[in-house]
Coordinates of C-alpha atoms (C1' of nucleotides) in Angstrom, one line a residue:
Chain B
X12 CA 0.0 0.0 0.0
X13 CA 0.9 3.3 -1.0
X14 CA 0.4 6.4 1.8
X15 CA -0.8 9.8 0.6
X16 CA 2.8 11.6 0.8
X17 CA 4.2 8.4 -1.6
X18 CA 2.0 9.1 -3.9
X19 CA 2.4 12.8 -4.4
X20 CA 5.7 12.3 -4.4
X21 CA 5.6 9.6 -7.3
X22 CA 3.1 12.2 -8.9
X23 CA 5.4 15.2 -8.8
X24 CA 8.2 13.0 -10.0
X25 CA 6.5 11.8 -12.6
X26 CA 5.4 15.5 -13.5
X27 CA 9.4 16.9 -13.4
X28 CA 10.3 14.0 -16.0
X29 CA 7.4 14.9 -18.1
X30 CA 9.3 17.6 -19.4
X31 CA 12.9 17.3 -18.7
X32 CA 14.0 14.0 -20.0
X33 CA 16.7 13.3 -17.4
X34 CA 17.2 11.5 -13.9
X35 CA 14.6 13.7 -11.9
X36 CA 17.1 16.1 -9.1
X37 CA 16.1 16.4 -5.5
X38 CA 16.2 19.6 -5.5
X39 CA 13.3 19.7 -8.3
X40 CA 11.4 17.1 -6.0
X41 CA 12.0 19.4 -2.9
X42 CA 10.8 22.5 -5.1
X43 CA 7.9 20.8 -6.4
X44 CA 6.7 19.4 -3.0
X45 CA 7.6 22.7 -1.5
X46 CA 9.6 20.8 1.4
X47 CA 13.3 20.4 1.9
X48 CA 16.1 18.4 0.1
X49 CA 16.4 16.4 3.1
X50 CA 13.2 15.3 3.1
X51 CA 13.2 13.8 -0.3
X52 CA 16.0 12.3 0.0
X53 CA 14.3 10.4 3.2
X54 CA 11.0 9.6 0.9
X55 CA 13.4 8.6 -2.1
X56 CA 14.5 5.8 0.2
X57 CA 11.2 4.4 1.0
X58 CA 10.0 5.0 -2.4
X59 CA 13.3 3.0 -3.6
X60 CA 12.5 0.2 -1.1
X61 CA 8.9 -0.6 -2.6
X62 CA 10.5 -0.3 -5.8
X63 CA 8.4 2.5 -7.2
X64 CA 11.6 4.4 -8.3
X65 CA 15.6 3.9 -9.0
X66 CA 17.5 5.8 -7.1
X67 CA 20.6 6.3 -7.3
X68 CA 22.6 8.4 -4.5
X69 CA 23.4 12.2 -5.9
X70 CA 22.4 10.8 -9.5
X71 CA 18.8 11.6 -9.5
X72 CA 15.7 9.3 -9.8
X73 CA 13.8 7.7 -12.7
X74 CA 10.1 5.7 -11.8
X75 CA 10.5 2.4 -12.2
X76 CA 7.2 0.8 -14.8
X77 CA 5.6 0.3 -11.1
X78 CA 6.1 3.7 -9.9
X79 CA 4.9 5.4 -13.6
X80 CA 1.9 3.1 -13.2
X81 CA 0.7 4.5 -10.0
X82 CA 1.5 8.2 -10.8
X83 CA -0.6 7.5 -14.3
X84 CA -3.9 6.4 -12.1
X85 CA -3.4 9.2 -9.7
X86 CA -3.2 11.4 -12.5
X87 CA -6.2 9.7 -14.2
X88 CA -8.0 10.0 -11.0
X89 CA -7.4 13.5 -10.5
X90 CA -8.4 14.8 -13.8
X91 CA -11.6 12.6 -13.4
X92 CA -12.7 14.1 -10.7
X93 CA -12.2 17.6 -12.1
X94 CA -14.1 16.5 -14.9
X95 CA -17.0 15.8 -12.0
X96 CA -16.4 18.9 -9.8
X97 CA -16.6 21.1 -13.7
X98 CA -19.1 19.3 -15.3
X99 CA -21.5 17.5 -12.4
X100 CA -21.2 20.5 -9.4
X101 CA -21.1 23.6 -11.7
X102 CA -17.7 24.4 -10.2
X103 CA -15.0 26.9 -12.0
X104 CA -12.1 25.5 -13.8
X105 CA -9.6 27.3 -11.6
X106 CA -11.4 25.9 -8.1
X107 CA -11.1 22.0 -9.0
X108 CA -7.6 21.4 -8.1
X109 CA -7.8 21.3 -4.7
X110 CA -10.6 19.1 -4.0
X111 CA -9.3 16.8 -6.8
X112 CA -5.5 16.5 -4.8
X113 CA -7.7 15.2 -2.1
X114 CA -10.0 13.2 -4.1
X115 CA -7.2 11.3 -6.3
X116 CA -6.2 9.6 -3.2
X117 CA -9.5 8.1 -2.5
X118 CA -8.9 4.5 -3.1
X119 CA -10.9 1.7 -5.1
X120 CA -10.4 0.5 -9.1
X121 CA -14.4 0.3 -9.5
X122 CA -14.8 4.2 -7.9
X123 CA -12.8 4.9 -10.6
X124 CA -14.5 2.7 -13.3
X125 CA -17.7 3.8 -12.7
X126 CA -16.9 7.3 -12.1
X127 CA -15.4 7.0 -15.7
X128 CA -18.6 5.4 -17.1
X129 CA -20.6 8.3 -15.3
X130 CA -19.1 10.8 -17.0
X131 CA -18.5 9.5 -20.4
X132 CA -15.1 8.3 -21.0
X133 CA -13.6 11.7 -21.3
X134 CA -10.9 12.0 -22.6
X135 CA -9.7 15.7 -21.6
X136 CA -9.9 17.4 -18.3
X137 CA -11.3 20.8 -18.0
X138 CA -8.1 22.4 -18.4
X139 CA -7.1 20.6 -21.5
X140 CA -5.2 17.7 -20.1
X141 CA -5.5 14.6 -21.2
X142 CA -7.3 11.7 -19.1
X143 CA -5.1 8.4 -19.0
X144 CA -7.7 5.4 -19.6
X145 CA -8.0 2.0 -17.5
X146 CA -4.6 1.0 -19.1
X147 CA -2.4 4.1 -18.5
X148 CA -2.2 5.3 -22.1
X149 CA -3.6 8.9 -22.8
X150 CA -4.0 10.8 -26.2
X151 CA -2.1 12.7 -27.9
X152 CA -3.3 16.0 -29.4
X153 CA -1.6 18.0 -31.2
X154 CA -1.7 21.6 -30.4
X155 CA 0.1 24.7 -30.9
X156 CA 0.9 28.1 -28.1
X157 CA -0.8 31.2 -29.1
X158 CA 2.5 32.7 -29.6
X159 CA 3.7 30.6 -32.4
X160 CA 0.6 31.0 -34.6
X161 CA 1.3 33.3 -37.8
X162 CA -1.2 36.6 -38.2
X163 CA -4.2 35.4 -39.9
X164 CA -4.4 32.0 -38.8
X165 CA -7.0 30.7 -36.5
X166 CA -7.5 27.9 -34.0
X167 CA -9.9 26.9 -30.8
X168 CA -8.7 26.6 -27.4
X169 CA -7.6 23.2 -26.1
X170 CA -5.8 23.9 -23.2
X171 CA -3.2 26.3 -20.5
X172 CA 0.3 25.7 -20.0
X173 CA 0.1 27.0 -16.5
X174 CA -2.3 26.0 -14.0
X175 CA -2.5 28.6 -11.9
X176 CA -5.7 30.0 -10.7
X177 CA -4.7 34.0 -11.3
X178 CA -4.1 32.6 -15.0
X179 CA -7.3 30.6 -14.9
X180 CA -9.8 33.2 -13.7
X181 CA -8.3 36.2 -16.1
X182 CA -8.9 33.6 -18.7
X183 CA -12.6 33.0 -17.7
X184 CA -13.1 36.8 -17.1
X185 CA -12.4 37.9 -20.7
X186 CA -14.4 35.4 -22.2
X187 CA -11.5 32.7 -22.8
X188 CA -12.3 28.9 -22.0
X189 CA -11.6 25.6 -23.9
X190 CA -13.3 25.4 -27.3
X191 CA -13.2 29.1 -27.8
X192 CA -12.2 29.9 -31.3
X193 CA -10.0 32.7 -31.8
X194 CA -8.1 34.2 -35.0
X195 CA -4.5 36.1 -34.9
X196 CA -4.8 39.5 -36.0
X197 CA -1.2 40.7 -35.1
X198 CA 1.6 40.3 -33.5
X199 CA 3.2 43.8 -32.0
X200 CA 7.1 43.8 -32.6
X201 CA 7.6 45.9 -29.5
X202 CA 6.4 43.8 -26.9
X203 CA 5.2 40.4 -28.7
X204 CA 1.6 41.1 -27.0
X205 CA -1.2 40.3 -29.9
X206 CA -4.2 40.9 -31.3
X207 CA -6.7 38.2 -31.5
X208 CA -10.8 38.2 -33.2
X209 CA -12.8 36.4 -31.5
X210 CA -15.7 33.9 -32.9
X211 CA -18.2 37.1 -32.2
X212 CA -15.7 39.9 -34.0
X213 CA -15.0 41.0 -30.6
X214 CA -10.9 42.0 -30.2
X215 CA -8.6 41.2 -27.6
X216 CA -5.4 42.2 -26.8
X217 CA -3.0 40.0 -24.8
X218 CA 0.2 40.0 -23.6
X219 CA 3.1 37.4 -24.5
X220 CA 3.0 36.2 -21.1
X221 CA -0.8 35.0 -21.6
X222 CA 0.0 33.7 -25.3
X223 CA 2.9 31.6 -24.3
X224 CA 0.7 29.8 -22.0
X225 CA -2.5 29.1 -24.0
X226 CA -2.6 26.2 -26.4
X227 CA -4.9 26.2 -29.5
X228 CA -5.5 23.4 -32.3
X229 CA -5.1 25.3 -35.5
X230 CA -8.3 25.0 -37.8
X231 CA -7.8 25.1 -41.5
X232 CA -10.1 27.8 -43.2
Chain R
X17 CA -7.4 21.2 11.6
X18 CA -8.3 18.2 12.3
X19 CA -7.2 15.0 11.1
X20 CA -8.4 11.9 10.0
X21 CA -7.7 10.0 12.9
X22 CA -9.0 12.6 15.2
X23 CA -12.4 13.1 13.1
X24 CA -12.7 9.0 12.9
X25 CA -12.1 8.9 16.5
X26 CA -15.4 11.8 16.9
X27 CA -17.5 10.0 14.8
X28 CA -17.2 6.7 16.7
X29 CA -18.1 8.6 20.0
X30 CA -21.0 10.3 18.5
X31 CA -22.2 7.1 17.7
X32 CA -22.0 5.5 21.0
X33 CA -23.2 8.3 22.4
X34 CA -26.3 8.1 20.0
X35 CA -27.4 4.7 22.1
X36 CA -26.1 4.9 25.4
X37 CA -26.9 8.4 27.3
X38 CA -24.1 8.4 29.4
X39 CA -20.5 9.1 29.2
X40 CA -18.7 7.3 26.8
X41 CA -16.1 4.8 27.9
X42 CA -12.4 4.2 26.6
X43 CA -13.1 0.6 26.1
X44 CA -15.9 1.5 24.0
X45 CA -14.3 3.3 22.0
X46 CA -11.0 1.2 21.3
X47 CA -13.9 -1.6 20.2
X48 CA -15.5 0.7 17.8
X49 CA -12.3 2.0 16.1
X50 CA -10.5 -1.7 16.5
X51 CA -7.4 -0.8 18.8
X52 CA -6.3 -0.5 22.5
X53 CA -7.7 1.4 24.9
X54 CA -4.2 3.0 25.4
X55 CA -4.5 4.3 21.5
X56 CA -7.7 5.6 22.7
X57 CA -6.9 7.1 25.8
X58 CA -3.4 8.9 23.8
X59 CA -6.3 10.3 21.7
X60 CA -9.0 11.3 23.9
X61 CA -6.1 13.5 25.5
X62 CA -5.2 15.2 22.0
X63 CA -8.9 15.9 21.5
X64 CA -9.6 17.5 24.6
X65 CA -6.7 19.4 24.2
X66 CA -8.6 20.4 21.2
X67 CA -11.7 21.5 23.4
X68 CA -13.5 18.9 21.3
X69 CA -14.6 16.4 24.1
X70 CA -15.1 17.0 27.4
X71 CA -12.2 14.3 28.9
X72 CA -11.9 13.5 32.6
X73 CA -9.7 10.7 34.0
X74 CA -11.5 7.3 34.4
X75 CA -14.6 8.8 34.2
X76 CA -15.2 8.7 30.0
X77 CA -15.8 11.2 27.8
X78 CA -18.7 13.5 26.2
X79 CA -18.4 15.5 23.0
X80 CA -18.2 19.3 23.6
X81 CA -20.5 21.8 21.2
X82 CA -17.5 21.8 18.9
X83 CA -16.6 18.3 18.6
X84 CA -21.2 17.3 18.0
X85 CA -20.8 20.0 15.7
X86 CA -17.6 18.4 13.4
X87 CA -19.1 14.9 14.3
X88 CA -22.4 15.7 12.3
X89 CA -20.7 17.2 9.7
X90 CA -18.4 14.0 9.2
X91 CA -22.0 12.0 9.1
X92 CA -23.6 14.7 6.5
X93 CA -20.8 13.9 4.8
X94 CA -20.7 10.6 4.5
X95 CA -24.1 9.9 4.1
X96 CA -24.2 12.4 1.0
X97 CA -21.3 10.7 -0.3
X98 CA -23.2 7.3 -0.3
X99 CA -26.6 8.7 -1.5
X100 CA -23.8 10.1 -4.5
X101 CA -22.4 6.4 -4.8
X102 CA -25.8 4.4 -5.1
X103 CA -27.6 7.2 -6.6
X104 CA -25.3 8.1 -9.6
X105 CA -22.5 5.8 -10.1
X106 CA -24.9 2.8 -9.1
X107 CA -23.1 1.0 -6.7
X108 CA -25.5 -1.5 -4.2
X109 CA -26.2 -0.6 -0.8
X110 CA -23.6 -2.7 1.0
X111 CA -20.9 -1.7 -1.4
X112 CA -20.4 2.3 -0.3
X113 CA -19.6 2.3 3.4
X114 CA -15.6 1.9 3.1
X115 CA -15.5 4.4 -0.2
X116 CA -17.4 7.0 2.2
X117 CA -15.6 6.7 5.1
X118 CA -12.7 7.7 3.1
X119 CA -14.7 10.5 1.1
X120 CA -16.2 12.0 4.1
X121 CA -12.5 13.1 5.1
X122 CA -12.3 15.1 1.8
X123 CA -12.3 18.9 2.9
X124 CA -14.6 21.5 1.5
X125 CA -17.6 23.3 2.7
X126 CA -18.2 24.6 -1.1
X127 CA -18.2 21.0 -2.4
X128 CA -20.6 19.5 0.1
X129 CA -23.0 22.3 -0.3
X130 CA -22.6 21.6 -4.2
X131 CA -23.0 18.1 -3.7
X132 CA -26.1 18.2 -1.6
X133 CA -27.5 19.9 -4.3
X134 CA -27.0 18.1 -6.9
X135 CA -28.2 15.2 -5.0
X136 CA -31.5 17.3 -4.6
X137 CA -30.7 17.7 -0.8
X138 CA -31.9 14.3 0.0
X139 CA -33.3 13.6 3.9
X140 CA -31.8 10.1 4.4
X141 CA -29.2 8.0 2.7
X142 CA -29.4 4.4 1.1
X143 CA -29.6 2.5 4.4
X144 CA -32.6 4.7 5.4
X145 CA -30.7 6.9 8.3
X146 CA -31.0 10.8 8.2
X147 CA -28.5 13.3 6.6
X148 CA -28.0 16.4 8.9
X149 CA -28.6 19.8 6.9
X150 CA -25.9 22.5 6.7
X151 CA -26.6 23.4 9.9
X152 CA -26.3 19.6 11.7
X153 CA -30.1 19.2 11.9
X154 CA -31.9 16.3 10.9
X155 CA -35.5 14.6 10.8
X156 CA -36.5 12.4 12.9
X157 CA -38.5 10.0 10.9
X158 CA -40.7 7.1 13.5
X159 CA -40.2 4.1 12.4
X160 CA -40.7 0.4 14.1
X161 CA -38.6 -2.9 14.1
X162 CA -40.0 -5.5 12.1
X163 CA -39.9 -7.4 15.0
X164 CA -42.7 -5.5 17.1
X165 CA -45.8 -5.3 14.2
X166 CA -48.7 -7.2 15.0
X167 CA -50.1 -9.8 12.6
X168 CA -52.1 -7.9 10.1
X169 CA -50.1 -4.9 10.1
X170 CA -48.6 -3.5 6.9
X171 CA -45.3 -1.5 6.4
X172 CA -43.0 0.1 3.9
X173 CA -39.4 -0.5 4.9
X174 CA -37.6 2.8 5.9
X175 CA -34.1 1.8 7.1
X176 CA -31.9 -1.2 8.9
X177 CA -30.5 -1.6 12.6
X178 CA -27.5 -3.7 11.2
X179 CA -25.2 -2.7 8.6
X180 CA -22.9 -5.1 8.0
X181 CA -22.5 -6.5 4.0
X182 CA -24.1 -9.6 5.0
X183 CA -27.3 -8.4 5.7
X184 CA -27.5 -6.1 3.1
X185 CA -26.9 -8.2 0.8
X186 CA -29.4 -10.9 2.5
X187 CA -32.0 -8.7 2.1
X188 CA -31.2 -7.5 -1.7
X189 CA -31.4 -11.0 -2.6
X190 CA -34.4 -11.8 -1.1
X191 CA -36.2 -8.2 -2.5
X192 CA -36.0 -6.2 0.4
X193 CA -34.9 -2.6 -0.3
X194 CA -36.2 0.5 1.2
X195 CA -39.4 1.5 0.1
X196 CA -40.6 -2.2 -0.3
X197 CA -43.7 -2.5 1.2
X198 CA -45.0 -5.7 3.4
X199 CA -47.4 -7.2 6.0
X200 CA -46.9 -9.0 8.5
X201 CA -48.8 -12.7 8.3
X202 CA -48.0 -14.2 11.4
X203 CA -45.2 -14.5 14.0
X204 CA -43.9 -18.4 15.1
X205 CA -44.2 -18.7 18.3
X206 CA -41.5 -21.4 18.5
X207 CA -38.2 -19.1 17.3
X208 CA -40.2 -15.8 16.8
X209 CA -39.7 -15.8 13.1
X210 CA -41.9 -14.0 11.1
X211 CA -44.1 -14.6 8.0
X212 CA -44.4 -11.6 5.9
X213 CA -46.7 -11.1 3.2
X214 CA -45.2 -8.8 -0.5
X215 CA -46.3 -6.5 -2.9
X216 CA -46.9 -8.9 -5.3
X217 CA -48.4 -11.7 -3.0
X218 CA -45.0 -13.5 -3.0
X219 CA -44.2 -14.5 0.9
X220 CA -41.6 -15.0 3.0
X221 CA -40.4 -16.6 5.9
X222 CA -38.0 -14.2 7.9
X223 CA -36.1 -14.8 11.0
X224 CA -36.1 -12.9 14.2
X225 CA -32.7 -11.7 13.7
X226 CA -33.8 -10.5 10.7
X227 CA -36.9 -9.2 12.3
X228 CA -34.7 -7.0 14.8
X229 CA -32.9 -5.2 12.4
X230 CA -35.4 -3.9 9.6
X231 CA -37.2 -1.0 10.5
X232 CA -40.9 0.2 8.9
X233 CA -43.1 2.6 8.8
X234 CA -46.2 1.5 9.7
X235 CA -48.9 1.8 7.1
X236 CA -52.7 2.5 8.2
X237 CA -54.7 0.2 5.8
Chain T
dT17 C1' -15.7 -3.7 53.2
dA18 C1' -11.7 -6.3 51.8
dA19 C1' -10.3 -9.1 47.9
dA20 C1' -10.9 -9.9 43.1
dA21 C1' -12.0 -8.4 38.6
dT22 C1' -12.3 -5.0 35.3
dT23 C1' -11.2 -0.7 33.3
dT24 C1' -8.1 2.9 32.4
dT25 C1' -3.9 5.2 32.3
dT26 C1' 1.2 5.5 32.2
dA27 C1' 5.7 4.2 30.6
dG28 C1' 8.5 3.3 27.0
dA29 C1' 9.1 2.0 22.3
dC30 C1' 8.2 2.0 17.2
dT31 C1' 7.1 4.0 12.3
dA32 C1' 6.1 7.6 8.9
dA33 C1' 7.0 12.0 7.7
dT34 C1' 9.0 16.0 8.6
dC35 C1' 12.6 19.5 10.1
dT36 C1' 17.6 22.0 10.8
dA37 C1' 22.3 21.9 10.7
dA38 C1' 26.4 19.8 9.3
dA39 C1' 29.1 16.7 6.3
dA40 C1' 30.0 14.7 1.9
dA41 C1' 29.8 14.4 -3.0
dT42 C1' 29.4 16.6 -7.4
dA43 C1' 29.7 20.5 -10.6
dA44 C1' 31.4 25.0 -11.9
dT45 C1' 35.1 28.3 -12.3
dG46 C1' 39.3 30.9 -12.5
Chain E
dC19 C1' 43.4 21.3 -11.5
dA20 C1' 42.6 23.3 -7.2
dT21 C1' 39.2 26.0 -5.1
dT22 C1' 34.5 27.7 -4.8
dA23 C1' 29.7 26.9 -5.2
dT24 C1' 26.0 23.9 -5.5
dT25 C1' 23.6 19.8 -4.6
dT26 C1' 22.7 16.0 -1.9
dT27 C1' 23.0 13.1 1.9
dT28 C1' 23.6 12.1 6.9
dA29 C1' 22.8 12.9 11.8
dG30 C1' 19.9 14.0 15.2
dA31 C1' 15.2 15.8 16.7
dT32 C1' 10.2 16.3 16.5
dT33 C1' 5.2 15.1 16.0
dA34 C1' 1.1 12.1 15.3
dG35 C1' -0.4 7.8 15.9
dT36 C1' 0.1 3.4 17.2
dC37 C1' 1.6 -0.7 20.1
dT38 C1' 2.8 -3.9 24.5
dA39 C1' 3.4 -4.4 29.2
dA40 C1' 2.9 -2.7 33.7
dA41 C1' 0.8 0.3 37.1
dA42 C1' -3.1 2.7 39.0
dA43 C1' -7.9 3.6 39.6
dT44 C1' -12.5 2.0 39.7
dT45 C1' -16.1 -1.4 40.1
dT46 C1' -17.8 -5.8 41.4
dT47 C1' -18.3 -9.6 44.4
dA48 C1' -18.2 -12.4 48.3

DNA sequence: TAAAATTTTTAGACTAATCTAAAAATAATG
DNA sequence: CATTATTTTTAGATTAGTCTAAAAATTTTA
């Protein structure tokens, strides 16, 4: 059995290798988890002892097929249950994460399962993310950041590079949510800021911060 | 904050306090949660510490204000959580006990307002027992044991005594959910079993243990 | 009401998870 | 390549929650 602190540390683990694709550091756990080195060095012990990771001392950690299994279904679970908090309770995209850290660690494989069937196989969380299924795999969907689309081209929103609920709720307050459709008028040299149209002719201006962190499918028109 | 422990440790003395009207004892309590009484008396010295129960050496224990207060909450909780379960993800009755007791330990005042809601604030849960309101109230509903109708008199079954998976799945198998409705043909004198009479003119022969543990509202015919 | 039985508490130890401070290993730099 | 700087680990403590075994308090019984 896995406690709540092994599992969120497997999770953040598995997070930091998402995107760098070395032996995950320590100090990345520590920063992640918001805790000390010395503390993850403790948990990587126990977490090397169940065999849920290789660890190697000072060289950084990998998760074992074990460990990547269990951070999948947390990860599945998690997104699941925003899907239900979004969809179900009426809640806000930016106030799900929270309840779903707690929730992901509620245990039992037919919760799951049926919570699944309940809400239609989705495939996508509320922010974009993809849902792993039964069997760990997840889909893959191509999408694009706002700032690398060319003036003139146009695509619907699919998802947010960061989470974060500031991000979130300026999203939701000028009008911006998954599915949104939005075209790229211009791109200001000075600043990179840029102009988008939206689906109801209505213009936008946002900053490079705010395009480097929304993802769009392009549509073809 | 309170933690699991300490809010599984309430909810066990709110329910011994439910049936007997006098202090709680230590040994009751280690029986109910499954440990020592030297677990339980470690505890009881934490939670009083907590001004959540009203703690004096030897002499048992009482829930303060506070701690009826968090206990109720924890039983809302739960019991919404199960209604949730049965309701719409379709689990059976004896199936949701062990995911509630680890989804009633999910923090959130927002979410079990939301949750209520959507659950169309319902007044008792699957097994028939009342969910407290917001503000920890809850009907009281009269009801009477199987075991005390006269011969003649008719019932719709409101709720259970016993809980356990083998009873509940006893009765599911033999029809009896809540809301059933039956009459009572005759009681054996020998062994105090019961003969009860169905909807649908199908009868059955019921044993007093059985008989003790279902509870009805009695229907004037 | 004194002895026996029961209940409860204390004492001391253990594990999981965390911390700070110091030591050790690795990486970066002049 | 020797010396900083950084990263990581160890050492030693702390807290919550649990345990066993023994001591203390209370209750029951003769």
């Amino acid at each position: 059995m896995t406690s709540q602190a092994e599992e969120n540390y497997l999770k953040a683990i598995f997070k930091i290798a998402e995107k760098e694709n070395k032996a995950v550091q320590t100090n990345a756990v520590a920063a992640a988890m918001q805790t000390t080195a010395a503390s993850v060095t403790d948990m990587l012990k126990r977490l090397a002892e169940k065999n849920l990771i290789a660890y190697e001392k000072y060289r950084g950690v990998q998760l074992t097929d074990a460990g990547c299994r269990l951070a999948t279904d947390l990860i599945r679970k998690h997104r699941l249950w925003e899907v239900f908090l979004v969809e179900k309770l009426g809640f806000a995209w930016d106030e799900v994460h929270d309840l779903a850290e707690q929730l992901e660690h509620v245990q039992g494989d037919e919760l799951v399962q049926r919570l699944d069937t309940y809400l239609n196989n989705p495939r996508f969380d509320p922010h974009g993310d993809p849902i792993p299924d039964a069997e760990g795999r997840w889909e893959f969907r191509p999408q694009t950041l706002l700032a690398n689309l060319e003036p003139g081209e146009q695509g619907i929103i699919t998802g947010v590079q960061e989470h974060s609920t500031a991000f979130l709720q300026y999203l939701g307050q000028v009008g911006l949510t998954l599915g949104v459709s939005l075209q790229l008028v211009e791109r200001i040299d000075y600043d990179q800021s840029v102009r988008v149209r939206l689906h109801d002719a209505r213009e936008l201006t946002l900053s490079e911060k705010v395009s480097k962190n929304l993802f769009l499918k392009i549509e073809n028109t």
